[in-house]
mmCIF file of C-alpha atoms in Angstrom:
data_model
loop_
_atom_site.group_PDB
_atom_site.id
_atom_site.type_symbol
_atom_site.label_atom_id
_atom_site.label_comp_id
_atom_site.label_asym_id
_atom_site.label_seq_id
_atom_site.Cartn_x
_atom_site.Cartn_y
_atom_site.Cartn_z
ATOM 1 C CA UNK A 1 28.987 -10.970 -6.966
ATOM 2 C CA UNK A 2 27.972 -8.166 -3.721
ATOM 3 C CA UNK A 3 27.901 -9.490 -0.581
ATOM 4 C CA UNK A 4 25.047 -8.254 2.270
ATOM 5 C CA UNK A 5 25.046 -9.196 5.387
ATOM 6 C CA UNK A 6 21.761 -10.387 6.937
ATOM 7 C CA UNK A 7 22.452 -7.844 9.947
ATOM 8 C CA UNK A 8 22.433 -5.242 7.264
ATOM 9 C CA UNK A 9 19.135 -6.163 6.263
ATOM 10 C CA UNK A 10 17.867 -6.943 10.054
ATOM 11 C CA UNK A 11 18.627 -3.488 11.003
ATOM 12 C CA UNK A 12 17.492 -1.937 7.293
ATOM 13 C CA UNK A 13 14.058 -3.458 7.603
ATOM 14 C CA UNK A 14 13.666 -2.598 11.208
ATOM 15 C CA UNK A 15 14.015 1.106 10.887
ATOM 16 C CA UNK A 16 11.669 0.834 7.820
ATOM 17 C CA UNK A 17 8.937 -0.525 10.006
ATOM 18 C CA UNK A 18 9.326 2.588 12.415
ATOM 19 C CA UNK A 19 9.533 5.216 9.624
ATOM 20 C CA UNK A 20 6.771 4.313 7.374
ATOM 21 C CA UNK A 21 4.281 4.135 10.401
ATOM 22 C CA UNK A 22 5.409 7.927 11.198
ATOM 23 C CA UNK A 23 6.111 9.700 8.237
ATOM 24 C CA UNK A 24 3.968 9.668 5.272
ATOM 25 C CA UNK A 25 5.616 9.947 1.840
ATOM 26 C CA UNK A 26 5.631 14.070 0.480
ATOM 27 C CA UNK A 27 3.109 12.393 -2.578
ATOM 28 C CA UNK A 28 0.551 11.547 0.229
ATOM 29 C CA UNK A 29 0.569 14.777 2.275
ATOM 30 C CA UNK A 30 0.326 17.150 -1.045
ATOM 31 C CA UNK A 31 -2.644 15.255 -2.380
ATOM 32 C CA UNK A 32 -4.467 15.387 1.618
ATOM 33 C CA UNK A 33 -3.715 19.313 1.349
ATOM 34 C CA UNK A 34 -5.381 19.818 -2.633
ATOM 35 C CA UNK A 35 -8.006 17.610 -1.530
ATOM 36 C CA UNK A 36 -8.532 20.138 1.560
ATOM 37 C CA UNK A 37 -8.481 22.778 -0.594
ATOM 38 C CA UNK A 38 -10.744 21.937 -3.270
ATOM 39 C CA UNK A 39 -13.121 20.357 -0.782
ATOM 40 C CA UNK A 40 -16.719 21.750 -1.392
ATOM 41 C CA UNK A 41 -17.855 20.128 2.111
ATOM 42 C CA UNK A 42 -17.549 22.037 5.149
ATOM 43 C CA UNK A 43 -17.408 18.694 7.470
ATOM 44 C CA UNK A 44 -15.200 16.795 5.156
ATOM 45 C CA UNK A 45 -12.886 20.153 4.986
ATOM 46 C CA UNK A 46 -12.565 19.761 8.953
ATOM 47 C CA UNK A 47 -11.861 16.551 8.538
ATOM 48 C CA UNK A 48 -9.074 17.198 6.266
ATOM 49 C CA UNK A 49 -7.948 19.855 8.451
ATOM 50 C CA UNK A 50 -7.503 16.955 11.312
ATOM 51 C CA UNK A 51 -5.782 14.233 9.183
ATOM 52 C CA UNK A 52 -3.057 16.830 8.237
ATOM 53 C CA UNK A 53 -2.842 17.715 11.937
ATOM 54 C CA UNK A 54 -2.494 14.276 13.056
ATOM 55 C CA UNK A 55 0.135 14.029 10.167
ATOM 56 C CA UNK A 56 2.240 16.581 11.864
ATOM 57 C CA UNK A 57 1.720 15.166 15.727
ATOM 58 C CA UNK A 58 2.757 11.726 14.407
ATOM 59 C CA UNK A 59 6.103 13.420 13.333
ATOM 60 C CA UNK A 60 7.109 15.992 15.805
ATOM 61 C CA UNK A 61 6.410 13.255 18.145
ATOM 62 C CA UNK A 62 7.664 10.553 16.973
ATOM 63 C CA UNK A 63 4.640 7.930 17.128
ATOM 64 C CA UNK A 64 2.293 6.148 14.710
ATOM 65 C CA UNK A 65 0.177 8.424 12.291
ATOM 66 C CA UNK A 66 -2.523 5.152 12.533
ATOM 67 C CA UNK A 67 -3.800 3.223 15.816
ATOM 68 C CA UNK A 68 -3.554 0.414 13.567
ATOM 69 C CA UNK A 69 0.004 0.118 12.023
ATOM 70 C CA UNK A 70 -0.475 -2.955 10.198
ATOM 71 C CA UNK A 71 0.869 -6.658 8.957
ATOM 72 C CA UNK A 72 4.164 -5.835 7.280
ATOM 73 C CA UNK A 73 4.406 -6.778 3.521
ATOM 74 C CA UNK A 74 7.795 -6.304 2.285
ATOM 75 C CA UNK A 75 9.241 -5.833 -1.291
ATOM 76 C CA UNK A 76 12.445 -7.059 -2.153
ATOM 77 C CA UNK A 77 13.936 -6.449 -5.568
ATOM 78 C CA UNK A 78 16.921 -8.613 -5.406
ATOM 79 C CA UNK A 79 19.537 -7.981 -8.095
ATOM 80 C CA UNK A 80 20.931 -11.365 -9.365
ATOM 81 C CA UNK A 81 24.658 -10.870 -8.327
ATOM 82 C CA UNK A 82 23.564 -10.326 -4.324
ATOM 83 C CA UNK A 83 24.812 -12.732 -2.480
ATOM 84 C CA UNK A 84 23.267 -12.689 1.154
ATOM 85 C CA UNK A 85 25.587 -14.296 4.202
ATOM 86 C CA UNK A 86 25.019 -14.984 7.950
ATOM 87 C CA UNK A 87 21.637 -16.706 7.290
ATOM 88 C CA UNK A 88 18.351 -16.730 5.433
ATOM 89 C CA UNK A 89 17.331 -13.704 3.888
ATOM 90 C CA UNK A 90 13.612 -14.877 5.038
ATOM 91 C CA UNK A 91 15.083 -14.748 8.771
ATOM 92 C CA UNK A 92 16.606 -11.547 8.296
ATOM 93 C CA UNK A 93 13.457 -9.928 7.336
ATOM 94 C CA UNK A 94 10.916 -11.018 9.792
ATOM 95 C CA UNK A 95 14.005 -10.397 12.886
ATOM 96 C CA UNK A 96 13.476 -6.812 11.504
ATOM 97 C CA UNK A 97 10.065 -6.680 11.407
ATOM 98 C CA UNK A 98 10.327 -7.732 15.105
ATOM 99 C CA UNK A 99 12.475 -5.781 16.066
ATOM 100 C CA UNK A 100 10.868 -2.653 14.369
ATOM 101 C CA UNK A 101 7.721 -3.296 15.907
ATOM 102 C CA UNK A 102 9.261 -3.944 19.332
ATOM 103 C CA UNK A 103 11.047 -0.889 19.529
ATOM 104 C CA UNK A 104 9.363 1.447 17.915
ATOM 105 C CA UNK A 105 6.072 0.358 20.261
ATOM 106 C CA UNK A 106 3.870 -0.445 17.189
ATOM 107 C CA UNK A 107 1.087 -2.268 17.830
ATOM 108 C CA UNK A 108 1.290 -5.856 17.324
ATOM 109 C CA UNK A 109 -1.562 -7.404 15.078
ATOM 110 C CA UNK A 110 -0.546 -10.373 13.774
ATOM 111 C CA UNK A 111 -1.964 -13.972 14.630
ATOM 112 C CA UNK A 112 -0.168 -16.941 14.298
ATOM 113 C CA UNK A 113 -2.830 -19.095 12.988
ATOM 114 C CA UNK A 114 -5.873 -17.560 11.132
ATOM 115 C CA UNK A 115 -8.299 -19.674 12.966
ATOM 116 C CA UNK A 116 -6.861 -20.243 16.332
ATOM 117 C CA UNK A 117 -6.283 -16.730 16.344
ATOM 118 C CA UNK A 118 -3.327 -16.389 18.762
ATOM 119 C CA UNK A 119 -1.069 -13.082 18.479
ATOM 120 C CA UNK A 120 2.674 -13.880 17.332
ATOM 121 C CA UNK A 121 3.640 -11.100 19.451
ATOM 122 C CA UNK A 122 5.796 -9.341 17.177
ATOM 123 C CA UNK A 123 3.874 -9.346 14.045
ATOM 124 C CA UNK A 124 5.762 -11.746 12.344
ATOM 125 C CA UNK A 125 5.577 -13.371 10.060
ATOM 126 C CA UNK A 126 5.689 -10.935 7.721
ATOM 127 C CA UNK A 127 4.175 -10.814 3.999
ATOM 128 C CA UNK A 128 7.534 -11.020 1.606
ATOM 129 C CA UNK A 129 7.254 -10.404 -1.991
ATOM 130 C CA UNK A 130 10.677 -11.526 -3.535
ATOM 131 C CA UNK A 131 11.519 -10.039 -7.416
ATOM 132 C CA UNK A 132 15.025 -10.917 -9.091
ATOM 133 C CA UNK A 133 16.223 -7.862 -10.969
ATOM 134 C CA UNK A 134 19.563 -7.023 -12.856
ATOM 135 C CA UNK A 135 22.488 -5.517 -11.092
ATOM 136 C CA UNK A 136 24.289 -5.912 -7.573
ATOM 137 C CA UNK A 137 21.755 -3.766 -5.145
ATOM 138 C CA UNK A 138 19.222 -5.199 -3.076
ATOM 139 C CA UNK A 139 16.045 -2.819 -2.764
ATOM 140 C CA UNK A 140 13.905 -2.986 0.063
ATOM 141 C CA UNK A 141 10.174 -1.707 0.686
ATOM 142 C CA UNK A 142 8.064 -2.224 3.968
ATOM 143 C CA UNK A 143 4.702 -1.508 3.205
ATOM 144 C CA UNK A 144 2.675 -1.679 6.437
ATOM 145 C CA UNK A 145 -0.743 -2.634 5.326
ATOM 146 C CA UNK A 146 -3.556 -1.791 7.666
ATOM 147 C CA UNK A 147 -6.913 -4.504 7.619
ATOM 148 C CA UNK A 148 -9.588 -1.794 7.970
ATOM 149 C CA UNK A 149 -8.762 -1.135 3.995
ATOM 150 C CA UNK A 150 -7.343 -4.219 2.966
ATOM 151 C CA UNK A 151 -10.498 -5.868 4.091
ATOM 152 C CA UNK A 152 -12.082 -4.030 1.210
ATOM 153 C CA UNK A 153 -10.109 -5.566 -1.922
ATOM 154 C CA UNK A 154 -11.748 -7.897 -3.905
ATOM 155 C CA UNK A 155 -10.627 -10.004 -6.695
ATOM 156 C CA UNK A 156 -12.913 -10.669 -9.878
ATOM 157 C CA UNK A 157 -11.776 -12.789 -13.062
ATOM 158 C CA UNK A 158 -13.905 -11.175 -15.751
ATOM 159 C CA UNK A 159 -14.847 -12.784 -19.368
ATOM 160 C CA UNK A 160 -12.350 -11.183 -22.454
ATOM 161 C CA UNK A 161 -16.052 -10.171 -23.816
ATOM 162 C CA UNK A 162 -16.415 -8.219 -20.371
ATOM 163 C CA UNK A 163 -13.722 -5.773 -21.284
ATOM 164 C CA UNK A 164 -12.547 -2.197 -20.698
ATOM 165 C CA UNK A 165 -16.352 -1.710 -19.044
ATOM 166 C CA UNK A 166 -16.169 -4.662 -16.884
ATOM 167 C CA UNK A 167 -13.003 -3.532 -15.490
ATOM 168 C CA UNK A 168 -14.178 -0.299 -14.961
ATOM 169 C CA UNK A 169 -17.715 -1.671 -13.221
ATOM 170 C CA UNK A 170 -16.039 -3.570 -11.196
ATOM 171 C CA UNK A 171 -13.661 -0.982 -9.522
ATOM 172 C CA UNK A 172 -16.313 1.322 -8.900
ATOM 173 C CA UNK A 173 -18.535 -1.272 -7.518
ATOM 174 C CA UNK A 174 -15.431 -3.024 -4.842
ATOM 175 C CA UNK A 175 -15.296 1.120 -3.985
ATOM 176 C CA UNK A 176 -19.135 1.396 -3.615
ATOM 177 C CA UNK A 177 -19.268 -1.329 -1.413
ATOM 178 C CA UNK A 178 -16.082 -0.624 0.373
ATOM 179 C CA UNK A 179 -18.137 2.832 1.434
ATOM 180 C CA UNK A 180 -16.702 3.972 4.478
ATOM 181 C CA UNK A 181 -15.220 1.168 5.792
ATOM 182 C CA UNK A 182 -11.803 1.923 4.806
ATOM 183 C CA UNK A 183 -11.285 5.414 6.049
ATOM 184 C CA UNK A 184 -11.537 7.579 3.079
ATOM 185 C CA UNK A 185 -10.339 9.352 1.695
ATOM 186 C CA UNK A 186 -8.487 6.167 0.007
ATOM 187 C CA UNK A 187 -5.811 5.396 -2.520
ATOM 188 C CA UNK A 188 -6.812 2.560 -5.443
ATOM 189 C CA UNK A 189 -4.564 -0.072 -6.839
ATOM 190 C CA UNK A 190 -5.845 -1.906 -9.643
ATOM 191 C CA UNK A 191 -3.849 -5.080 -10.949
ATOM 192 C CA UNK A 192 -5.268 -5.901 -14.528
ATOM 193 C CA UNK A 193 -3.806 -9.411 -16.136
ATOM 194 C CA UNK A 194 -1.481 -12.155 -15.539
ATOM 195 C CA UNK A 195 -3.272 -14.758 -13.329
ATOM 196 C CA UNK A 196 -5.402 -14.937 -10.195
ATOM 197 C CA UNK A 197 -3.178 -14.062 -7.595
ATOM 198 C CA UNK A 198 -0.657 -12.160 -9.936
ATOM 199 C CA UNK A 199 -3.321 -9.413 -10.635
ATOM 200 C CA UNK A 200 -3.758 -9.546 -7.011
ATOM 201 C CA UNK A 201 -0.054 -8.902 -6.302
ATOM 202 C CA UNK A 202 -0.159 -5.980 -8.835
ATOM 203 C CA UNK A 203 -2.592 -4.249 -6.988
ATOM 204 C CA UNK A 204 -0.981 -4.024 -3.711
ATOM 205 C CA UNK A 205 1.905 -3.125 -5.846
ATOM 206 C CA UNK A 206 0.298 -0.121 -7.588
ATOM 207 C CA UNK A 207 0.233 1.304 -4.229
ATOM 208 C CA UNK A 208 3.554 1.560 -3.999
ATOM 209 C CA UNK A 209 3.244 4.409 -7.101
ATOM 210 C CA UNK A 210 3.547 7.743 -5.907
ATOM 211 C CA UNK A 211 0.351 9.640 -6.473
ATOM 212 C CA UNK A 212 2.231 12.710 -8.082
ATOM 213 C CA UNK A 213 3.843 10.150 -10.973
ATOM 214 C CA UNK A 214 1.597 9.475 -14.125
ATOM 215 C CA UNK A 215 1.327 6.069 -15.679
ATOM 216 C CA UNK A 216 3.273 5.748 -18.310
ATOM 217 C CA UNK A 217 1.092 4.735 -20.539
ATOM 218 C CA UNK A 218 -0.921 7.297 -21.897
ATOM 219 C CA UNK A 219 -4.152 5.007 -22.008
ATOM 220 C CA UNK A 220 -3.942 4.039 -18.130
ATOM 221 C CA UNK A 221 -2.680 7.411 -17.086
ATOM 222 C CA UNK A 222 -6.004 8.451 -18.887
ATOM 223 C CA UNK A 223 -8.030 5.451 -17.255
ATOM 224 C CA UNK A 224 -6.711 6.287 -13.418
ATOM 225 C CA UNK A 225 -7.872 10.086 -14.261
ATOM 226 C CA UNK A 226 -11.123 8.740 -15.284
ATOM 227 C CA UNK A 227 -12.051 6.353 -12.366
ATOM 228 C CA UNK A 228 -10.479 8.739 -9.744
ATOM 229 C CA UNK A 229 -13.124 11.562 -11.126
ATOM 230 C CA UNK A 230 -16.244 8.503 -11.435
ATOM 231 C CA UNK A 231 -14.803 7.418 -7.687
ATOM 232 C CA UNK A 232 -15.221 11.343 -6.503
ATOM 233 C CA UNK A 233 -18.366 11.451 -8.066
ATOM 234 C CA UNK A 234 -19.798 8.517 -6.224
ATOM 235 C CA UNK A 235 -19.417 11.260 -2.899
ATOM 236 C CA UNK A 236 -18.513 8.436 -0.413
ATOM 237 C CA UNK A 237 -16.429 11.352 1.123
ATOM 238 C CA UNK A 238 -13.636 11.571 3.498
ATOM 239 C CA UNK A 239 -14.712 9.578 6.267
ATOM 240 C CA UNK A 240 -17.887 8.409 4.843
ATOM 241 C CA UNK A 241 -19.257 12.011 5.562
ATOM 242 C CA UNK A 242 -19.908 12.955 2.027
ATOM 243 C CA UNK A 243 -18.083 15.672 0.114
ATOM 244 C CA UNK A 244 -16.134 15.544 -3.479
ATOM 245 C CA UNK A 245 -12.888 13.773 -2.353
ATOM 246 C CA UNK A 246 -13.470 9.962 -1.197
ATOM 247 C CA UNK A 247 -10.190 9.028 -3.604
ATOM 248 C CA UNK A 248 -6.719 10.679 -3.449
ATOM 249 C CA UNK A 249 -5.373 8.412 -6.664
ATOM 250 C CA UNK A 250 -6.180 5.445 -8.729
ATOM 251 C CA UNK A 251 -3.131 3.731 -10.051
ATOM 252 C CA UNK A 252 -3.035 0.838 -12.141
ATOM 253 C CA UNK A 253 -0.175 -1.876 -13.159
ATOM 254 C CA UNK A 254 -0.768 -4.491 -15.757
ATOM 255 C CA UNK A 255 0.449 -7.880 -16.907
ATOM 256 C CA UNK A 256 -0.209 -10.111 -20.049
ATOM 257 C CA UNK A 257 -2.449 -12.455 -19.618
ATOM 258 C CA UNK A 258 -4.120 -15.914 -21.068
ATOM 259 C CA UNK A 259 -6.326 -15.668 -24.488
ATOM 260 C CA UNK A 260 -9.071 -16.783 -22.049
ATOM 261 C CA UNK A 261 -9.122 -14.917 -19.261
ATOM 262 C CA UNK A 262 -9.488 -11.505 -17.988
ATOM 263 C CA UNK A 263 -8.124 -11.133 -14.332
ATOM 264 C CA UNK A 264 -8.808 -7.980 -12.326
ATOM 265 C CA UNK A 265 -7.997 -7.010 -8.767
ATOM 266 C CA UNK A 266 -8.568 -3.831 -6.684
ATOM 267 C CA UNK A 267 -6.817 -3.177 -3.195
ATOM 268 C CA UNK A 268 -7.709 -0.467 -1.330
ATOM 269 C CA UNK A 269 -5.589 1.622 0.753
ATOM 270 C CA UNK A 270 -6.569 4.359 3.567
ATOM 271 C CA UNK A 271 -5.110 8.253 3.787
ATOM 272 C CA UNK A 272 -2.271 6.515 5.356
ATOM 273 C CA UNK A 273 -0.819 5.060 2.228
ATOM 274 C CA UNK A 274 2.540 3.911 3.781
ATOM 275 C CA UNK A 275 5.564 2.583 1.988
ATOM 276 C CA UNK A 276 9.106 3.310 2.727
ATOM 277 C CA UNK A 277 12.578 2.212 0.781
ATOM 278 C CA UNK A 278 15.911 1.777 1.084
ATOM 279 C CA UNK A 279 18.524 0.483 -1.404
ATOM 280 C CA UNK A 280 21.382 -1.380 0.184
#
């Protein structure tokens, strides 16, 4: 048994919040720079030209690379012989997420009560995924999800008989009707299986693949290539303008699922795909 401290993780998840609303993962920038340079659109080139500018402002100085900088969802992989001490792991996270947010000046967009509306003013709580896994390590991933994409998921529990082309139909249609709204060009997660919310949580989770690492399954590696190129060809564009790139990535992750049922979810992220780790 490995002991943490929950000042460990206070401090761990607080410099996560900061880091992943500044610095976009290497997976992210290389895919903005091939899109810019395979772009056939002269506006959506300019475009591209300006996100990978405002990438590099955001880290020479030090501040958000998004006005928006999200409701923190956070990963934990928990390995079964951690032991956490000096209060609730639940606590330590969401003192972090304050704290992160506080210092590092993000803006705070979190409401207390979905109806009433009023702003926590720290954006807590925040969204906590917990996963038991072997060993003595606790891994932890702040993903700060912006609503301008996530807004644009959509959840759709299709017939067995609907298949391989009702999962397809559907993705392209959520991205279709997503259009602009979610700042394209946009990264796709696609959760296929389990239940109703579990193919939900595997689509926010695909987006926590890096774009640069194949499935490893040769028939979904094959099925991301093939809805990335049916996305592109659906010109949405980079910013809605039009142009061949309105996707950086698809990614999918998969569960078994019930004889009956045939769960698929899509959640859509924006060029700021961000996600940072640390392994304590």
């Amino acid at each position: 048994m490995r002991t943490i401290h929950s000042k460990e993780i206070t401090e761990a998840v607080k410099n996560l919040c900061i880091e992943a609303n500044i610095y976009l993962g290497n997976d992210i920038k290389n895919a903005i720079c091939t899109a810019r340079e395979q772009e056939q659109s002269e506006t959506a080139k300019v475009i591209l030209e300006k996100l990978e500018e405002n990438m590099r402002v955001a880290e020479a100085e030090k501040i958000p690379v998004c006005q928006d900088t999200g409701m923190a969802v956070v990963f934990l992989d928990i390995g079964q012989d951690v032991h956490v001490d000096g209060g609730l792991l639940k606590d330590a996270v969401n003192e972090g997420v304050a704290q992160g947010y506080t210092e590092g000046f993000l803006r705070k967009s979190v409401v207390t009560d979905p109806i009433e509306r009023k702003n926590s003013g720290d954006n807590t709580p925040a969204v906590i995924h917990y996963d038991i896994v072997p060993g003595d390590k606790l891994k932890i991933t702040v993903a700060p999800k912006g609503f301008g994409s996530e807004n644009m998921g959509a959840l759709k529990l299709l017939k067995p008989a609907d298949g391989l082309a009702g999962v397809k139909d559907f993705v392209l249609e959520t991205v279709k009707n997503a259009g602009a709204n979610p700042c394209p060009p946009i990264v796709v997660g696609v959760g296929i299986g389990g239940t109703m919310e579990m193919s939900t949580l595997l689509a926010k989770r695909a987006l926590l693949v890096e774009l640069d690492k194949p499935n490893e399954n040769p028939f979904y590696a094959s099925l991301e290539q093939e809805l990335l190129e049916k996305i592109n060809a659906l010109e949405i564009g980079v910013q809605g303008f039009g142009g061949t790139n309105t996707a950086l990535g698809v990614k999918i992750l998969t569960y078994p699922t019930h004889i009956a049922g045939l769960p698929c979810a899509v959640n859509i992220n924006c060029h700021v795909t961000r996600h940072k780790s640390i392994v304590l």
